Amino acid sequence: GDSGGFKIVNLQPGTYTVTVNATGFAPFTNENVIVEVGRSTTIDVGLSLQGVTGTVQVTAEAPVINTSQQDFSTNVNQVSLNNLPANGRRWSNFAILTPGAVPDGTFGLISFRGISGLLNNSTVDGGDNNQAFFSEERGRTRIGYVVSQAAIREFQVNTSNFSAEYGRSAGGVINAVTKSGTNQFHGSGFLFDRNNKWGARNPNSFITQLVNGVATRVALKPKDVRYQFGGAVGGPIVKDKAFFFFSYDQQKRDFPGVSVFSTVSYLSTVNRTTLTARGLTTAQVDSALSFINSLTGETPRR
């Protein structure tokens, strides 16, 4: 503009090299300029008069303190997403890296500063990523996520003093951006396999069953099979103008529930005595207890 300032918007998060040229001045190059989601990156350009040959080259470093914004936030970039372990590939779990963030119970939500996980706000590419019923993050207990980790470029976690553009949140704000294609083709794939046959039995896992007519505490190792596979691919449609990016993520799970009696002694002789006292024959008592006994153990999820 007239004041000498220029603004570039809608850049993908990443590391850039900025070069400025002007007639009569030495070229200015600033390397390793980091652009993060939800943040403004400012570069001060100093041009010197051009001599016979001259180039001004500056290598940028991330500031220790962000002095241009008042929010309390943490950015999780592509390096962290690719290298940190994530059980189930639920990328938003990395929000736990933010100070003041803790798991909110067993339902897959996150609490910021002790506030209910129902009061957070989640956006992807500026669009709403909350379910309509509870206004909480999509997925929760039914599915792990609606956007694959393979499609997430970077996300920002705002915990306080965030911009009014995010709004409607007494807790935290998770603001994510997805990947896009480039002038080169890139792809990735993954396959994870989890099977109870490869692990030890839980030493605290037991059920009570009839063994030779006697109520017995029996060790149990329930079935637990989970497959997760998918990938992503991106590239140019028209070089420098149009690009595509596609990701696929599927989960197959088979881990049945375990049915147990709330009272360990339910199948004891006391019940046999009670049933006999009510006029049932021995055969009827045996049939009834065998049927009840068959209901214990693994129960398929429908």
PDB file of C-alpha atoms in Angstrom, residues 157-260:
ATOM      1  CA  VAL A 157      -6.009 -24.282  20.896  1.00  0.00           C
ATOM      2  CA  ASN A 158      -7.254 -21.034  22.458  1.00  0.00           C
ATOM      3  CA  THR A 159      -7.904 -21.132  26.187  1.00  0.00           C
ATOM      4  CA  SER A 160      -8.546 -17.493  27.104  1.00  0.00           C
ATOM      5  CA  ASN A 161      -8.755 -13.943  25.718  1.00  0.00           C
ATOM      6  CA  PHE A 162      -9.366 -15.261  22.211  1.00  0.00           C
ATOM      7  CA  SER A 163     -10.812 -13.152  19.412  1.00  0.00           C
ATOM      8  CA  ALA A 164     -14.548 -12.471  19.264  1.00  0.00           C
ATOM      9  CA  GLU A 165     -14.661 -14.172  15.857  1.00  0.00           C
ATOM     10  CA  TYR A 166     -14.622 -17.553  17.629  1.00  0.00           C
ATOM     11  CA  GLY A 167     -17.360 -16.647  20.102  1.00  0.00           C
ATOM     12  CA  ARG A 168     -19.922 -18.883  21.891  1.00  0.00           C
ATOM     13  CA  SER A 169     -17.382 -20.556  24.124  1.00  0.00           C
ATOM     14  CA  ALA A 170     -16.932 -20.372  27.874  1.00  0.00           C
ATOM     15  CA  GLY A 171     -14.259 -23.085  27.685  1.00  0.00           C
ATOM     16  CA  GLY A 172     -11.663 -23.419  24.965  1.00  0.00           C
ATOM     17  CA  VAL A 173     -11.602 -23.092  21.181  1.00  0.00           C
ATOM     18  CA  ILE A 174      -9.987 -25.638  18.855  1.00  0.00           C
ATOM     19  CA  ASN A 175      -9.374 -24.019  15.466  1.00  0.00           C
ATOM     20  CA  ALA A 176      -8.066 -26.416  12.793  1.00  0.00           C
ATOM     21  CA  VAL A 177      -7.149 -26.102   9.128  1.00  0.00           C
ATOM     22  CA  THR A 178      -6.943 -28.977   6.661  1.00  0.00           C
ATOM     23  CA  LYS A 179      -4.313 -29.788   4.074  1.00  0.00           C
ATOM     24  CA  SER A 180      -4.506 -28.912   0.397  1.00  0.00           C
ATOM     25  CA  GLY A 181      -2.827 -30.220  -2.708  1.00  0.00           C
ATOM     26  CA  THR A 182       0.380 -28.725  -4.094  1.00  0.00           C
ATOM     27  CA  ASN A 183       2.225 -28.666  -7.412  1.00  0.00           C
ATOM     28  CA  GLN A 184       3.658 -32.072  -6.563  1.00  0.00           C
ATOM     29  CA  PHE A 185       1.842 -35.306  -5.833  1.00  0.00           C
ATOM     30  CA  HIS A 186       2.077 -36.478  -2.238  1.00  0.00           C
ATOM     31  CA  GLY A 187       0.455 -39.376  -0.464  1.00  0.00           C
ATOM     32  CA  SER A 188       0.520 -41.420   2.717  1.00  0.00           C
ATOM     33  CA  GLY A 189      -1.097 -44.543   4.114  1.00  0.00           C
ATOM     34  CA  PHE A 190      -1.507 -46.260   7.454  1.00  0.00           C
ATOM     35  CA  LEU A 191      -2.741 -49.512   8.964  1.00  0.00           C
ATOM     36  CA  PHE A 192      -3.145 -50.251  12.669  1.00  0.00           C
ATOM     37  CA  ASP A 193      -4.164 -53.639  14.044  1.00  0.00           C
ATOM     38  CA  ARG A 194      -5.058 -54.342  17.658  1.00  0.00           C
ATOM     39  CA  ASN A 195      -5.935 -57.872  18.812  1.00  0.00           C
ATOM     40  CA  ASN A 196      -6.488 -59.369  22.248  1.00  0.00           C
ATOM     41  CA  LYS A 197      -4.557 -62.479  21.162  1.00  0.00           C
ATOM     42  CA  TRP A 198      -1.353 -60.454  21.237  1.00  0.00           C
ATOM     43  CA  GLY A 199      -1.758 -59.190  24.783  1.00  0.00           C
ATOM     44  CA  ALA A 200      -1.906 -60.595  28.287  1.00  0.00           C
ATOM     45  CA  ARG A 201      -5.149 -61.135  30.154  1.00  0.00           C
ATOM     46  CA  ASN A 202      -6.300 -58.440  32.543  1.00  0.00           C
ATOM     47  CA  PRO A 203      -5.567 -59.958  35.983  1.00  0.00           C
ATOM     48  CA  ASN A 204      -8.720 -58.311  37.367  1.00  0.00           C
ATOM     49  CA  SER A 205     -11.076 -59.689  34.706  1.00  0.00           C
ATOM     50  CA  PHE A 206     -13.324 -62.446  36.109  1.00  0.00           C
ATOM     51  CA  ILE A 207     -16.894 -63.718  35.750  1.00  0.00           C
ATOM     52  CA  THR A 208     -18.944 -66.114  37.894  1.00  0.00           C
ATOM     53  CA  GLN A 209     -20.232 -69.258  36.185  1.00  0.00           C
ATOM     54  CA  LEU A 210     -21.546 -72.692  37.125  1.00  0.00           C
ATOM     55  CA  VAL A 211     -18.821 -75.338  37.001  1.00  0.00           C
ATOM     56  CA  ASN A 212     -20.162 -78.838  37.779  1.00  0.00           C
ATOM     57  CA  GLY A 213     -23.110 -77.196  39.465  1.00  0.00           C
ATOM     58  CA  VAL A 214     -20.950 -74.981  41.690  1.00  0.00           C
ATOM     59  CA  ALA A 215     -20.721 -71.184  41.368  1.00  0.00           C
ATOM     60  CA  THR A 216     -17.091 -70.538  40.434  1.00  0.00           C
ATOM     61  CA  ARG A 217     -15.057 -67.390  39.730  1.00  0.00           C
ATOM     62  CA  VAL A 218     -13.582 -67.874  36.251  1.00  0.00           C
ATOM     63  CA  ALA A 219     -10.831 -65.820  34.581  1.00  0.00           C
ATOM     64  CA  LEU A 220     -11.941 -64.074  31.373  1.00  0.00           C
ATOM     65  CA  LYS A 221     -10.033 -62.658  28.411  1.00  0.00           C
ATOM     66  CA  PRO A 222     -12.712 -61.007  26.236  1.00  0.00           C
ATOM     67  CA  LYS A 223     -12.354 -60.516  22.505  1.00  0.00           C
ATOM     68  CA  ASP A 224     -10.944 -57.152  21.423  1.00  0.00           C
ATOM     69  CA  VAL A 225     -10.194 -56.701  17.723  1.00  0.00           C
ATOM     70  CA  ARG A 226      -9.743 -53.275  16.107  1.00  0.00           C
ATOM     71  CA  TYR A 227      -8.531 -52.362  12.635  1.00  0.00           C
ATOM     72  CA  GLN A 228      -7.872 -48.815  11.489  1.00  0.00           C
ATOM     73  CA  PHE A 229      -6.668 -48.035   8.004  1.00  0.00           C
ATOM     74  CA  GLY A 230      -6.681 -45.278   5.419  1.00  0.00           C
ATOM     75  CA  GLY A 231      -4.545 -42.724   3.672  1.00  0.00           C
ATOM     76  CA  ALA A 232      -4.390 -39.415   1.869  1.00  0.00           C
ATOM     77  CA  VAL A 233      -3.297 -38.129  -1.520  1.00  0.00           C
ATOM     78  CA  GLY A 234      -3.002 -34.643  -2.975  1.00  0.00           C
ATOM     79  CA  GLY A 235      -1.625 -32.956  -6.053  1.00  0.00           C
ATOM     80  CA  PRO A 236      -2.231 -30.476  -8.858  1.00  0.00           C
ATOM     81  CA  ILE A 237      -5.252 -30.286 -11.144  1.00  0.00           C
ATOM     82  CA  VAL A 238      -3.907 -27.232 -12.972  1.00  0.00           C
ATOM     83  CA  LYS A 239      -0.388 -26.303 -11.880  1.00  0.00           C
ATOM     84  CA  ASP A 240      -0.214 -23.115  -9.786  1.00  0.00           C
ATOM     85  CA  LYS A 241      -4.002 -22.681 -10.020  1.00  0.00           C
ATOM     86  CA  ALA A 242      -6.097 -25.628  -8.867  1.00  0.00           C
ATOM     87  CA  PHE A 243      -5.305 -28.527  -6.553  1.00  0.00           C
ATOM     88  CA  PHE A 244      -6.993 -31.523  -4.977  1.00  0.00           C
ATOM     89  CA  PHE A 245      -6.655 -33.376  -1.684  1.00  0.00           C
ATOM     90  CA  PHE A 246      -8.428 -36.569  -0.634  1.00  0.00           C
ATOM     91  CA  SER A 247      -8.267 -38.517   2.618  1.00  0.00           C
ATOM     92  CA  TYR A 248      -9.881 -41.770   3.735  1.00  0.00           C
ATOM     93  CA  ASP A 249     -10.077 -43.233   7.230  1.00  0.00           C
ATOM     94  CA  GLN A 250     -11.987 -46.336   8.327  1.00  0.00           C
ATOM     95  CA  GLN A 251     -12.274 -48.212  11.595  1.00  0.00           C
ATOM     96  CA  LYS A 252     -13.531 -51.768  12.139  1.00  0.00           C
ATOM     97  CA  ARG A 253     -14.083 -52.828  15.714  1.00  0.00           C
ATOM     98  CA  ASP A 254     -15.250 -55.981  17.442  1.00  0.00           C
ATOM     99  CA  PHE A 255     -15.043 -55.809  21.213  1.00  0.00           C
ATOM    100  CA  PRO A 256     -18.180 -57.269  22.868  1.00  0.00           C
ATOM    101  CA  GLY A 257     -19.534 -56.284  26.230  1.00  0.00           C
ATOM    102  CA  VAL A 258     -19.055 -58.551  29.231  1.00  0.00           C
ATOM    103  CA  SER A 259     -22.162 -59.658  31.133  1.00  0.00           C
ATOM    104  CA  VAL A 260     -21.661 -60.479  34.819  1.00  0.00           C
TER     105      VAL A 260
END
